[in-house]
Every structure is written in C-alpha cells, then in structure tokens.
CSV table of C-alpha atoms and ligand atoms in Angstrom, one decimal:
chain,number,residue,atom,x,y,z
A,1,UNK,CA,19.4,-15.8,-36.1
A,2,UNK,CA,17.6,-18.3,-33.9
A,3,UNK,CA,18.2,-16.2,-30.8
A,4,UNK,CA,16.5,-13.3,-32.3
A,5,UNK,CA,13.6,-15.2,-33.5
A,6,UNK,CA,13.1,-16.7,-29.9
A,7,UNK,CA,13.5,-13.3,-28.4
A,8,UNK,CA,10.7,-11.8,-30.9
A,9,UNK,CA,8.4,-14.6,-30.2
A,10,UNK,CA,9.0,-14.3,-26.5
A,11,UNK,CA,8.0,-10.4,-26.6
A,12,UNK,CA,5.1,-11.2,-28.9
A,13,UNK,CA,3.5,-13.8,-26.5
A,14,UNK,CA,4.1,-11.2,-23.6
A,15,UNK,CA,2.3,-8.5,-25.8
A,16,UNK,CA,-0.6,-10.9,-26.2
A,17,UNK,CA,-0.8,-11.7,-22.6
A,18,UNK,CA,-1.0,-8.1,-21.7
A,19,UNK,CA,-3.6,-7.0,-24.1
A,20,UNK,CA,-5.7,-10.1,-23.3
A,21,UNK,CA,-5.1,-9.7,-19.6
A,22,UNK,CA,-8.5,-8.6,-18.4
A,23,UNK,CA,-10.3,-11.4,-20.0
A,24,UNK,CA,-7.5,-14.0,-19.2
A,25,UNK,CA,-7.5,-13.1,-15.5
A,26,UNK,CA,-11.5,-13.3,-15.4
A,27,UNK,CA,-11.1,-16.8,-16.7
A,28,UNK,CA,-8.8,-18.0,-14.0
A,29,UNK,CA,-9.6,-19.3,-10.4
A,30,UNK,CA,-9.1,-16.3,-8.0
A,31,UNK,CA,-7.6,-18.8,-5.6
A,32,UNK,CA,-5.0,-21.3,-6.0
A,33,UNK,CA,-3.6,-23.0,-3.1
A,34,UNK,CA,-0.7,-25.5,-4.5
A,35,UNK,CA,0.8,-28.1,-1.8
A,36,UNK,CA,4.1,-26.3,-1.0
A,37,UNK,CA,6.2,-29.3,-1.0
A,38,UNK,CA,4.7,-30.5,-4.3
A,39,UNK,CA,5.5,-27.1,-5.9
A,40,UNK,CA,8.8,-27.3,-4.8
A,41,UNK,CA,9.6,-30.8,-5.9
A,42,UNK,CA,7.7,-30.0,-9.3
A,43,UNK,CA,10.1,-26.8,-9.9
A,44,UNK,CA,13.5,-28.4,-8.8
A,45,UNK,CA,12.6,-31.4,-11.1
A,46,UNK,CA,12.0,-28.9,-14.0
A,47,UNK,CA,14.6,-26.3,-13.4
A,48,UNK,CA,18.1,-27.8,-12.7
A,49,UNK,CA,19.9,-24.8,-14.3
A,50,UNK,CA,22.0,-27.3,-16.1
A,51,UNK,CA,20.7,-26.6,-19.6
A,52,UNK,CA,19.6,-23.2,-20.9
A,53,UNK,CA,16.1,-22.6,-21.8
A,54,UNK,CA,15.4,-20.8,-24.9
A,55,UNK,CA,13.7,-17.5,-24.0
A,56,UNK,CA,10.3,-18.2,-25.9
A,57,UNK,CA,10.0,-21.4,-24.1
A,58,UNK,CA,10.8,-19.8,-20.9
A,59,UNK,CA,8.4,-17.0,-21.4
A,60,UNK,CA,5.5,-19.6,-22.1
A,61,UNK,CA,6.5,-21.4,-19.0
A,62,UNK,CA,6.5,-18.4,-17.0
A,63,UNK,CA,3.1,-17.3,-18.1
A,64,UNK,CA,1.8,-20.9,-17.4
A,65,UNK,CA,3.2,-21.1,-13.9
A,66,UNK,CA,2.0,-17.5,-13.1
A,67,UNK,CA,-1.6,-18.3,-14.2
A,68,UNK,CA,-1.8,-21.4,-12.1
A,69,UNK,CA,0.2,-21.0,-8.8
A,70,UNK,CA,-0.9,-17.4,-7.6
A,71,UNK,CA,-3.7,-16.0,-5.8
A,72,UNK,CA,-4.8,-13.5,-8.4
A,73,UNK,CA,-4.9,-10.3,-6.8
A,74,UNK,CA,-5.4,-8.4,-10.0
A,75,UNK,CA,-8.9,-10.4,-10.2
A,76,UNK,CA,-12.1,-8.3,-10.1
A,77,UNK,CA,-13.2,-11.1,-7.5
A,78,UNK,CA,-10.2,-10.8,-5.4
A,79,UNK,CA,-11.5,-8.7,-2.4
A,80,UNK,CA,-8.3,-8.3,-0.4
A,81,UNK,CA,-5.5,-6.5,1.2
A,82,UNK,CA,-5.3,-3.3,-1.2
A,83,UNK,CA,-3.4,-5.4,-3.8
A,84,UNK,CA,-5.0,-3.8,-6.9
A,85,UNK,CA,-5.5,-4.6,-10.6
A,86,UNK,CA,-2.8,-2.6,-12.4
A,87,UNK,CA,-3.4,0.0,-15.0
A,88,UNK,CA,-2.1,-1.0,-18.4
A,89,UNK,CA,0.0,2.4,-19.0
A,90,UNK,CA,1.6,1.6,-15.6
A,91,UNK,CA,2.7,-1.9,-16.7
A,92,UNK,CA,4.1,-0.2,-19.7
A,93,UNK,CA,6.0,2.4,-17.6
A,94,UNK,CA,7.3,-0.4,-15.4
A,95,UNK,CA,8.5,-2.6,-18.3
A,96,UNK,CA,10.2,0.7,-19.7
A,97,UNK,CA,12.0,1.1,-16.5
A,98,UNK,CA,13.2,-2.5,-16.5
A,99,UNK,CA,14.3,-2.1,-20.0
A,100,UNK,CA,16.3,1.2,-19.9
A,101,UNK,CA,17.3,0.7,-16.3
A,102,UNK,CA,17.5,4.5,-15.5
A,103,UNK,CA,19.8,4.9,-12.3
A,104,UNK,CA,18.2,7.5,-10.1
A,105,UNK,CA,21.0,7.7,-7.4
A,106,UNK,CA,22.2,11.1,-9.1
A,107,UNK,CA,20.0,13.3,-11.0
A,108,UNK,CA,22.7,13.7,-14.0
A,109,UNK,CA,22.4,9.6,-14.9
A,110,UNK,CA,18.6,9.9,-15.3
A,111,UNK,CA,17.3,13.5,-15.9
A,112,UNK,CA,13.9,12.7,-17.6
A,113,UNK,CA,13.1,9.8,-15.1
A,114,UNK,CA,13.9,12.0,-12.3
A,115,UNK,CA,11.8,15.1,-13.7
A,116,UNK,CA,9.0,12.9,-14.6
A,117,UNK,CA,9.1,11.6,-11.0
A,118,UNK,CA,9.3,14.9,-9.6
A,119,UNK,CA,6.2,16.1,-11.8
A,120,UNK,CA,4.3,13.3,-10.3
A,121,UNK,CA,5.1,13.7,-7.0
A,122,UNK,CA,4.1,17.5,-7.1
A,123,UNK,CA,0.9,16.9,-8.6
A,124,UNK,CA,0.1,14.4,-6.0
A,125,UNK,CA,1.3,16.7,-3.2
A,126,UNK,CA,-0.8,19.5,-4.2
A,127,UNK,CA,-3.9,17.2,-4.0
A,128,UNK,CA,-2.7,16.3,-0.4
A,129,UNK,CA,-2.8,20.1,0.4
A,130,UNK,CA,1.1,20.3,0.5
A,131,UNK,CA,2.7,23.4,-1.3
A,132,UNK,CA,4.5,21.6,-4.2
A,133,UNK,CA,7.1,24.2,-4.0
A,134,UNK,CA,8.1,23.8,-0.4
A,135,UNK,CA,7.8,20.0,0.2
A,136,UNK,CA,10.2,17.3,-0.5
A,137,UNK,CA,9.0,13.8,-1.6
A,138,UNK,CA,10.4,10.7,-3.0
A,139,UNK,CA,9.3,7.1,-4.0
A,140,UNK,CA,10.0,4.2,-1.6
A,141,UNK,CA,9.6,0.4,-2.0
A,142,UNK,CA,6.3,0.8,-0.2
A,143,UNK,CA,4.4,1.9,2.8
A,144,UNK,CA,6.8,0.4,5.4
A,145,UNK,CA,9.8,1.9,4.0
A,146,UNK,CA,8.1,5.2,3.9
A,147,UNK,CA,6.8,5.0,7.6
A,148,UNK,CA,10.5,4.2,8.4
A,149,UNK,CA,11.4,7.5,6.4
A,150,UNK,CA,8.6,9.3,8.5
A,151,UNK,CA,10.2,8.1,11.8
A,152,UNK,CA,13.5,8.7,10.9
A,153,UNK,CA,12.8,12.3,9.9
A,154,UNK,CA,11.1,13.1,13.3
A,155,UNK,CA,14.0,11.4,15.1
A,156,UNK,CA,16.6,13.5,13.5
A,157,UNK,CA,14.7,16.6,13.7
A,158,UNK,CA,13.6,16.2,17.3
A,159,UNK,CA,16.5,14.1,18.9
A,160,UNK,CA,19.5,15.1,16.6
A,161,UNK,CA,22.1,13.8,19.2
A,162,UNK,CA,21.1,10.5,18.2
A,163,UNK,CA,22.4,10.9,14.7
A,164,UNK,CA,26.0,10.5,16.0
A,165,UNK,CA,25.7,9.1,19.6
A,166,UNK,CA,22.8,6.6,18.8
A,167,UNK,CA,19.9,6.2,21.3
A,168,UNK,CA,22.3,6.1,24.3
A,169,UNK,CA,23.3,9.6,23.6
A,170,UNK,CA,19.8,10.9,24.5
A,171,UNK,CA,19.0,12.0,27.9
A,172,UNK,CA,15.5,10.9,27.5
A,173,UNK,CA,14.0,7.6,26.0
A,174,UNK,CA,12.0,8.8,22.9
A,175,UNK,CA,8.5,7.7,22.5
A,176,UNK,CA,6.0,7.4,19.8
A,177,UNK,CA,2.0,7.1,19.6
A,178,UNK,CA,0.0,5.2,17.3
A,179,UNK,CA,-3.4,3.2,18.0
A,180,UNK,CA,-4.0,-0.2,17.9
A,181,UNK,CA,-5.5,-0.2,14.4
A,182,UNK,CA,-2.1,1.3,13.1
A,183,UNK,CA,0.0,-0.6,10.6
A,184,UNK,CA,2.4,-3.0,12.3
A,185,UNK,CA,5.1,-2.0,10.0
A,186,UNK,CA,5.8,0.5,12.7
A,187,UNK,CA,6.7,-2.4,15.1
A,188,UNK,CA,9.2,-3.0,12.7
A,189,UNK,CA,10.5,0.5,12.5
A,190,UNK,CA,10.9,0.5,16.0
A,191,UNK,CA,13.2,-2.3,16.0
A,192,UNK,CA,15.0,-1.1,12.8
A,193,UNK,CA,15.6,2.3,14.0
A,194,UNK,CA,17.1,1.3,17.4
A,195,UNK,CA,14.0,2.9,19.3
A,196,UNK,CA,12.9,-0.4,20.6
A,197,UNK,CA,9.3,-1.9,20.8
A,198,UNK,CA,8.9,-0.2,24.3
A,199,UNK,CA,8.9,3.0,22.4
A,200,UNK,CA,5.9,2.4,20.8
A,201,UNK,CA,2.7,3.6,22.9
A,202,UNK,CA,-0.7,2.2,22.0
A,203,UNK,CA,-3.3,5.0,22.3
A,204,UNK,CA,-7.1,3.8,22.7
A,205,UNK,CA,-9.6,4.0,20.2
A,206,UNK,CA,-13.2,4.6,20.5
A,207,UNK,CA,-16.0,2.2,19.4
A,208,UNK,CA,-15.4,3.7,15.9
A,209,UNK,CA,-11.9,2.7,15.8
A,210,UNK,CA,-10.7,6.1,15.5
A,211,UNK,CA,-7.7,7.1,17.8
A,212,UNK,CA,-8.9,9.0,20.9
A,213,UNK,CA,-7.1,12.5,21.0
A,214,UNK,CA,-8.0,13.1,24.5
A,215,UNK,CA,-6.2,10.0,25.5
A,216,UNK,CA,-3.6,10.7,23.5
A,217,UNK,CA,-3.0,13.9,25.3
A,218,UNK,CA,-3.2,12.1,28.4
A,219,UNK,CA,-0.5,9.6,27.6
A,220,UNK,CA,1.8,12.3,26.3
A,221,UNK,CA,1.5,14.4,29.6
A,222,UNK,CA,2.0,11.2,31.6
A,223,UNK,CA,5.1,10.3,29.7
A,224,UNK,CA,6.5,13.8,30.2
A,225,UNK,CA,5.9,13.4,33.8
A,226,UNK,CA,7.8,10.2,33.9
A,227,UNK,CA,11.0,11.4,32.2
A,228,UNK,CA,10.2,10.1,28.6
A,229,UNK,CA,10.8,12.3,25.3
A,230,UNK,CA,7.5,12.1,23.4
A,231,UNK,CA,8.6,12.9,19.5
A,232,UNK,CA,6.1,11.2,17.1
A,233,UNK,CA,2.3,11.0,16.7
A,234,UNK,CA,1.3,8.6,14.0
A,235,UNK,CA,-2.3,9.1,12.6
A,236,UNK,CA,-3.8,6.7,10.0
A,237,UNK,CA,-5.9,7.5,7.2
A,238,UNK,CA,-7.4,4.6,6.1
A,239,UNK,CA,-6.6,1.7,8.5
A,240,UNK,CA,-5.4,-1.5,7.2
A,241,UNK,CA,-8.2,-3.6,9.1
A,242,UNK,CA,-11.2,-1.4,8.8
A,243,UNK,CA,-10.5,1.7,6.5
A,244,UNK,CA,-11.0,3.9,9.1
A,245,UNK,CA,-9.8,7.6,9.1
A,246,UNK,CA,-8.1,9.0,12.6
A,247,UNK,CA,-9.3,12.4,13.8
A,248,UNK,CA,-6.4,14.1,12.0
A,249,UNK,CA,-7.0,17.9,12.7
A,250,UNK,CA,-7.5,17.0,16.3
A,251,UNK,CA,-4.4,14.6,16.3
A,252,UNK,CA,-2.2,17.6,14.6
A,253,UNK,CA,-3.5,19.8,17.3
A,254,UNK,CA,-2.3,17.7,20.2
A,255,UNK,CA,1.1,17.0,18.4
A,256,UNK,CA,1.7,20.8,17.7
A,257,UNK,CA,0.9,21.9,21.3
A,258,UNK,CA,3.6,19.1,22.8
A,259,UNK,CA,6.0,19.8,20.0
A,260,UNK,CA,5.8,16.4,18.4
A,261,UNK,CA,6.2,15.5,14.9
A,262,UNK,CA,3.1,14.3,13.1
A,263,UNK,CA,3.1,11.6,10.5
A,264,UNK,CA,-0.1,10.5,8.7
A,265,UNK,CA,0.1,7.0,7.2
A,266,UNK,CA,-2.3,7.2,4.4
A,267,UNK,CA,-0.8,4.3,2.5
A,268,UNK,CA,-4.0,2.9,1.2
A,269,UNK,CA,-6.5,5.9,2.0
A,270,UNK,CA,-4.5,8.6,0.5
A,271,UNK,CA,-5.9,8.1,-2.8
A,272,UNK,CA,-9.2,9.3,-1.5
A,273,UNK,CA,-7.7,12.8,-2.4
A,274,UNK,CA,-8.0,11.8,-6.0
A,275,UNK,CA,-11.6,12.2,-5.6
A,276,UNK,CA,-13.3,15.6,-4.9
A,277,UNK,CA,-16.2,13.7,-3.3
A,278,UNK,CA,-13.8,11.8,-0.9
A,279,UNK,CA,-11.0,14.6,-0.5
A,280,UNK,CA,-12.9,16.1,2.7
A,281,UNK,CA,-12.7,12.9,4.5
A,282,UNK,CA,-8.9,13.6,4.8
A,283,UNK,CA,-9.3,17.0,6.1
A,284,UNK,CA,-6.3,18.0,8.3
A,285,UNK,CA,-3.8,15.5,6.3
A,286,UNK,CA,-1.9,18.4,5.1
A,287,UNK,CA,-1.2,19.4,8.7
A,288,UNK,CA,1.2,16.4,8.9
A,289,UNK,CA,4.9,17.0,8.8
A,290,UNK,CA,5.1,13.8,6.8
A,291,UNK,CA,2.8,11.5,4.9
A,292,UNK,CA,2.8,7.9,3.7
A,293,UNK,CA,1.2,7.1,0.6
A,294,UNK,CA,1.4,3.8,-1.7
A,295,UNK,CA,1.0,4.1,-5.3
A,296,UNK,CA,0.9,0.4,-5.4
A,297,UNK,CA,-2.6,0.3,-3.5
A,298,UNK,CA,-5.4,2.4,-4.6
A,299,UNK,CA,-3.6,4.2,-7.4
A,300,UNK,CA,-3.5,0.6,-9.3
A,301,UNK,CA,0.0,0.5,-9.9
A,302,UNK,CA,2.4,-2.7,-10.0
A,303,UNK,CA,4.3,-2.9,-6.5
A,304,UNK,CA,6.6,-1.6,-5.0
A,305,UNK,CA,5.4,1.9,-5.4
A,306,UNK,CA,5.4,3.9,-2.0
A,307,UNK,CA,5.9,7.4,-1.5
A,308,UNK,CA,6.8,9.9,1.6
A,309,UNK,CA,6.2,13.5,1.3
A,310,UNK,CA,7.4,16.0,4.0
A,311,UNK,CA,6.8,19.6,4.6
A,312,UNK,CA,10.4,20.0,5.9
A,313,UNK,CA,12.9,19.2,3.1
A,314,UNK,CA,15.7,20.4,5.3
A,315,UNK,CA,14.7,17.4,7.8
A,316,UNK,CA,15.3,15.0,4.7
A,317,UNK,CA,18.8,16.4,4.0
A,318,UNK,CA,19.5,16.1,7.7
A,319,UNK,CA,18.6,12.5,7.9
A,320,UNK,CA,20.1,11.2,5.0
A,321,UNK,CA,22.9,13.3,3.5
A,322,UNK,CA,26.4,11.4,3.5
A,323,UNK,CA,29.1,12.6,1.4
A,324,UNK,CA,31.5,10.2,-0.7
A,325,UNK,CA,34.4,10.5,-3.0
A,326,UNK,CA,33.2,8.4,-5.8
A,327,UNK,CA,29.6,9.6,-6.7
A,328,UNK,CA,29.2,12.2,-9.8
A,329,UNK,CA,28.9,15.9,-8.9
A,330,UNK,CA,25.4,17.5,-8.5
A,331,UNK,CA,24.0,18.6,-12.0
A,332,UNK,CA,22.9,22.0,-10.9
A,333,UNK,CA,21.7,24.1,-7.8
A,334,UNK,CA,17.8,23.3,-8.9
A,335,UNK,CA,18.4,19.4,-8.9
A,336,UNK,CA,18.9,17.3,-5.6
A,337,UNK,CA,20.6,14.0,-5.9
A,338,UNK,CA,18.2,11.3,-4.4
A,339,UNK,CA,21.1,9.3,-2.9
A,340,UNK,CA,21.6,12.4,-0.7
A,341,UNK,CA,17.9,13.0,0.7
A,342,UNK,CA,16.7,9.3,0.7
A,343,UNK,CA,17.7,6.1,2.4
A,344,UNK,CA,18.4,4.2,-1.0
A,345,UNK,CA,21.5,4.6,-3.0
A,346,UNK,CA,20.8,2.7,-6.3
A,347,UNK,CA,17.5,3.7,-7.2
A,348,UNK,CA,15.1,2.2,-9.7
A,349,UNK,CA,12.6,4.6,-11.5
A,350,UNK,CA,9.5,3.5,-9.4
A,351,UNK,CA,7.9,6.7,-10.4
A,352,UNK,CA,7.9,5.7,-14.1
A,353,UNK,CA,4.7,3.4,-13.9
A,354,UNK,CA,2.8,6.2,-11.5
A,355,UNK,CA,3.7,9.0,-13.8
A,356,UNK,CA,2.5,6.7,-16.9
A,357,UNK,CA,-0.8,5.9,-15.2
A,358,UNK,CA,-1.5,9.1,-14.2
A,359,UNK,CA,-0.5,10.8,-17.6
A,360,UNK,CA,-2.9,8.2,-19.3
A,361,UNK,CA,-6.0,8.6,-16.8
A,362,UNK,CA,-5.6,12.2,-15.8
A,363,UNK,CA,-6.6,13.6,-12.2
A,364,UNK,CA,-10.3,13.4,-13.4
A,365,UNK,CA,-10.2,9.7,-14.8
A,366,UNK,CA,-8.6,8.7,-11.2
A,367,UNK,CA,-11.2,10.4,-9.7
A,368,UNK,CA,-13.8,8.3,-11.6
A,369,UNK,CA,-11.6,5.2,-10.5
A,370,UNK,CA,-11.9,5.9,-6.7
A,371,UNK,CA,-15.4,6.8,-7.1
A,372,UNK,CA,-16.3,3.7,-8.8
A,373,UNK,CA,-14.6,1.3,-6.2
A,374,UNK,CA,-16.0,3.5,-3.4
A,375,UNK,CA,-19.8,3.0,-5.1
A,376,UNK,CA,-19.0,-0.6,-5.3
A,377,UNK,CA,-18.1,-0.8,-1.6
A,378,UNK,CA,-21.4,1.0,-0.6
A,379,UNK,CA,-23.4,-1.4,-2.9
A,380,UNK,CA,-21.6,-4.4,-1.3
A,381,UNK,CA,-22.7,-3.0,2.1
A,382,UNK,CA,-26.3,-2.8,0.9
A,383,UNK,CA,-26.3,-6.3,-0.8
A,384,UNK,CA,-24.8,-7.8,2.5
A,385,UNK,CA,-27.2,-6.1,4.8
A,386,UNK,CA,-30.2,-7.4,2.5
A,387,UNK,CA,-28.9,-10.9,2.6
A,388,UNK,CA,-28.7,-11.0,6.6
A,389,UNK,CA,-25.0,-10.0,7.5
A,390,UNK,CA,-24.3,-7.4,10.0
A,391,UNK,CA,-21.8,-4.4,9.4
A,392,UNK,CA,-19.1,-4.2,11.9
A,393,UNK,CA,-17.2,-1.1,10.7
A,394,UNK,CA,-18.1,2.2,9.6
A,395,UNK,CA,-16.2,4.1,7.1
A,396,UNK,CA,-17.0,5.5,3.6
A,397,UNK,CA,-14.1,4.0,2.0
A,398,UNK,CA,-14.5,0.7,0.3
A,399,UNK,CA,-13.7,-1.7,3.2
A,400,UNK,CA,-16.4,-3.7,4.3
A,401,UNK,CA,-16.1,-5.6,7.6
A,402,UNK,CA,-19.0,-7.9,8.7
A,403,UNK,CA,-20.2,-10.9,10.2
A,404,UNK,CA,-23.6,-13.3,10.6
A,405,UNK,CA,-26.0,-13.9,13.1
A,406,UNK,CA,-24.8,-17.8,12.8
A,407,UNK,CA,-21.1,-16.4,13.6
A,408,UNK,CA,-22.3,-14.6,16.7
A,409,UNK,CA,-24.4,-17.3,18.0
A,410,UNK,CA,-21.6,-19.8,17.4
A,411,UNK,CA,-23.1,-22.0,14.8
A,412,UNK,CA,-20.1,-21.3,12.5
A,413,UNK,CA,-16.9,-19.1,12.3
A,414,UNK,CA,-15.3,-16.4,10.2
A,415,UNK,CA,-12.4,-18.9,9.7
A,416,UNK,CA,-14.8,-21.4,8.5
A,417,UNK,CA,-16.5,-19.1,6.0
A,418,UNK,CA,-13.3,-17.8,4.7
A,419,UNK,CA,-12.0,-21.2,4.3
A,420,UNK,CA,-15.0,-22.5,2.5
A,421,UNK,CA,-14.7,-19.5,0.1
A,422,UNK,CA,-10.9,-20.3,-0.5
A,423,UNK,CA,-11.7,-23.8,-1.3
A,424,UNK,CA,-14.2,-23.0,-4.0
A,425,UNK,CA,-11.6,-20.9,-5.2
A,426,UNK,CA,-13.9,-18.1,-7.1
A,427,UNK,CA,-13.4,-15.1,-4.6
A,428,UNK,CA,-10.9,-14.0,-2.1
A,429,UNK,CA,-11.6,-12.3,1.3
A,430,UNK,CA,-10.1,-12.1,4.4
A,431,UNK,CA,-10.5,-12.5,8.3
A,432,UNK,CA,-9.6,-9.4,10.4
A,433,UNK,CA,-9.5,-8.8,14.3
A,434,UNK,CA,-10.7,-5.2,15.1
A,435,UNK,CA,-9.9,-3.8,18.5
A,436,UNK,CA,-12.8,-4.4,20.8
A,437,UNK,CA,-15.0,-6.3,18.4
A,438,UNK,CA,-13.2,-9.6,17.7
A,439,UNK,CA,-13.2,-11.2,14.3
A,440,UNK,CA,-15.1,-10.2,11.4
A,441,UNK,CA,-14.9,-11.0,7.8
A,442,UNK,CA,-13.3,-8.3,5.7
A,443,UNK,CA,-13.8,-7.6,1.9
A,444,UNK,CA,-12.1,-4.6,0.2
A,445,UNK,CA,-12.7,-3.2,-3.5
A,446,UNK,CA,-9.2,-3.4,-4.5
A,447,UNK,CA,-9.8,-3.8,-8.2
A,448,UNK,CA,-11.0,-1.0,-10.6
A,449,UNK,CA,-12.5,-3.7,-12.7
A,450,UNK,CA,-15.0,-5.0,-10.0
A,451,UNK,CA,-18.5,-4.5,-11.0
A,452,UNK,CA,-22.0,-5.2,-9.6
A,453,UNK,CA,-21.9,-9.0,-11.0
A,454,UNK,CA,-18.9,-9.7,-9.2
A,455,UNK,CA,-20.5,-8.3,-5.9
A,456,UNK,CA,-23.5,-10.5,-6.3
A,457,UNK,CA,-21.1,-13.6,-7.1
A,458,UNK,CA,-19.3,-12.7,-3.8
A,459,UNK,CA,-22.5,-12.5,-1.6
A,460,UNK,CA,-23.5,-15.7,-3.4
A,461,UNK,CA,-20.4,-17.3,-2.2
A,462,UNK,CA,-20.8,-16.2,1.3
A,463,UNK,CA,-24.4,-17.6,1.3
A,464,UNK,CA,-23.2,-21.0,0.4
A,465,UNK,CA,-20.6,-21.0,2.8
A,466,UNK,CA,-23.1,-20.0,5.7
A,467,UNK,CA,-25.4,-22.7,4.7
A,468,UNK,CA,-28.2,-20.5,3.2
A,469,UNK,CA,-27.9,-21.4,-0.3
A,470,UNK,CA,-26.4,-24.3,-2.5
B,501,LIG,C1,-0.2,-1.6,3.4
B,501,LIG,C2,-0.2,-0.6,4.6
B,501,LIG,C3,1.4,-0.4,4.9
B,501,LIG,C4,2.3,-1.0,4.6
B,501,LIG,O1,2.7,-0.5,3.0
B,501,LIG,P1,3.5,-1.6,2.1
B,501,LIG,O2,3.3,-1.0,1.1
B,501,LIG,O3,2.8,-2.9,2.3
B,501,LIG,O4,4.9,-1.8,2.6
B,501,LIG,C5,1.5,0.7,5.9
B,501,LIG,N1,0.3,1.4,6.5
B,501,LIG,C6,-0.8,1.2,6.2
B,501,LIG,C7,-2.0,1.8,6.7
B,501,LIG,C8,-1.1,0.3,5.2
B,501,LIG,O5,-2.4,-0.2,4.6
C-alpha cells in the first residue's frame, strides 16, 4: 500500500539521518540566524494545512528545515549553555517512549517503564551519596521544575499551614536564601509558589563567586529578629554562569543549625559524581534535603530530562498526594503511583532515555565521558592563556569564563567578539555577567564529541574576532 511505502521510506530516512548524525552535524554551520519575519513568512506559505503532506516528504522537509534553521547545540563546536550532544542510545530510548507512549501516572499502566526509571534513579541517587532505599526521586521536565519541587517540599515540610490556608495562613512570611550566582528559575518559583519575589534573599558571594556561609548565617539571624520565617537555603553545585560550586558542607551546617531545609541545585554539575576524580568536588551534597539534577545537561540525553531527589519521601507525599475517584487502584504495597507523589498527572517516560544511555555506557563509560569533557575544559584554559586571554573564573568543571586586555582597555567588547563569532557561524559561545566581575566571554564544553581540534578552531575564531589573526 502506498501509505505503508511512504511510512517505510520515512523511517528509513530517519534511520539514515540518525546513523550518520555525527558526520552530518560536523558538516553544518553551528550558528544559523534566519530573519524571523522571513522564516515565518516562508513557513506560512509552505504549510497552509489544506493539502495533506505524505509522511516521507514531510520527513525530508523536516530534516532539511532542522538542519538549516537551528543553532546546532549538538555540534562539537557549540560551547554553550549546557545543551549536550545526545547519546545515540538515549535517542532510541526517547523514540521508543514516543512510540509506545507509556503512561506513568500510575504504576500499573507501565510496570516496566516505571521500574526502569526506578533502577536508574536508584543508581544515580547512590552516586550522589543518598541511600537508595530511603530516598524518593522522580523525573521532571527539567531543572526549573525540579527546583520548584524542592521549594514546595521545603514549604510543605516547614510551613504546613500553607497547604490549606495559603501563605496568608502563616504567621510569619517565609523567606529563602540563595546567591546572586544561583539560577533564576528560583525567581519564577517564588512567583509560582505564591511566596513572592520579596521572599528571595540574595546572599553575597566571595571573589571566588561561592556563597559566603558567614553572610548567610548573619542574614538568617537578622530575618529571625525581624519576624520572618527562614525556611530554605539553596546551594548551587555548578553555577550556570561560571560553573562554581558553593561550599555545600558549610551551607548544610548553617541550614541545619537554624532548622532550614537545604536544597542543592546541581542541574548541570551533578553529573560530576559520575567521575571518581570529580566526585569529591561535590562533597556534602548528600547532606541536602533535596537535590536537582538534569539528565539533559551533562548526562547527554535529549531534553527534557530533569530529576529531583529527596531524603524525605514522606515530604513528597505530603506535598503532592490528592485522592480522586477515577484513578486506578495502587498495584501493590511496594509501588507508589507517581501522580500521588509528584506534581505531574499524565507522565511521559522521561527516564527511558536516561536508562538507555546509562545501560549502554555503564557508570564507567559515563565517568570517561565526564572526564573527557573536563580535560577539554582544562586544555581550553591552557590554549586561551597561551593566546593572551585572561581567565575570570576558577572551577575544575569545564566552564571557562575569560576576557582579553583589548576588552578591559575598551578597544573592543565581549558583545562585539561574540557577534563576530556568530557572524562567521563556525562556533557558538556566550557572554556572561558575573557578580563583581562584570562581563566576560563564556565557553562550556557541552559535547562529549569536542576534541582538541575543535578547541584550536575556537581559539582561532577568537583570535580573528579580537583582530590578532586574519
Ligand atoms: C539549567 C539550570 C537550571 C534550569 O534547568 P532547566 O532544565 O533549564 O529547566 C537550574 N539550575 C541550574 C544551576 C542550571 O544550570
């Protein structure tokens, strides 16, 4: 049948694209910046949705468009914002999740998908230093949702009256603490949770960009004196801007002494625990009451794949359990139905792609992947310094923030360098503002495919942009 032939051809085309993807992506420009109005007009003309498009043609069209109109975050010369090259096994896992469409709202609908996620989360929890038998964890859409869950757990545990009466039922305004280098998803969390952004206290950082625990304690005491209710400290393990790790044991100590929930946002940096060499950098992370970790960052799986872990399973149930008359009964006493212990209701098998990547690579394979990217970050620092650039941040994780004497003396700007690189299109880096340090250029090793040649190419692009090479 014609339809079957078209479908077969479409899948064949997709298979070819996936198998050859590594060489295809290398052959494409990293940066593509179509004119928004032109792109929109082109698509509107092409697709009026009046005539059906055969699926094989449609597949070819989609591939052509995706090749042409994206910044290719899976390109080894994309030095960007934690968006990874995806492991082939994880793409297969994700495609199967789309195909079988397992429904994880209740265990009984998707027993094997449920248990594969559980196995995966238990393995990752142990690497964090949590006891897999006493923790609870689930997949989220990303780090922002995981940070929301962490905050809601803290709220329902420390301010239980808010669950029924809302914030107005609380005698004192709850406040939380983070640093200026923390992720700004917490500003949204403050709005979405009803806490309000005034409840967010920004703790100063030192010149190393790490939260100052002494300042934290001083602010908690001052807030207590002023009649507020401090309830949550957020430490970051691998800040988005500079890859810096807050002093987790010291923050845990301050939080514990004052009875605050301690959440660690390790959205990107959490993956350092895969490597025995890097794991000690995250010392103290297991003291956290809850942890955010994104698989769709340094675990190199497709978006969205966040995770949230807690040492307090009962807090998860308290925050999210709602009983209804229409959901199927629990399968057994050893299984928890996700819709009762997470914010989502219908639930995609987000974890299938993470399981697939972990099973295919193994923990040791992941350690090599993480160590390779770390080594590439170290090498990039050496190459930049040798070429006259100056490093601005201090971390062992592969985020490199840097500037140049010609930027500091005002001859050029970080934005001009960035834009010159985008215009040539062969690499992508970003500009970042760091507390007390102003603007810098930022390059992160986000692809496990990035090699020394890619680093030399980036440094070459930077030299052209700064005007030291043609
Ligand atoms: C990326 C990031 C987030 C947000 O995660 P999403 O997956 O983009 O929602 C939160 N915190 C940190 C430290 C991050 O790097």
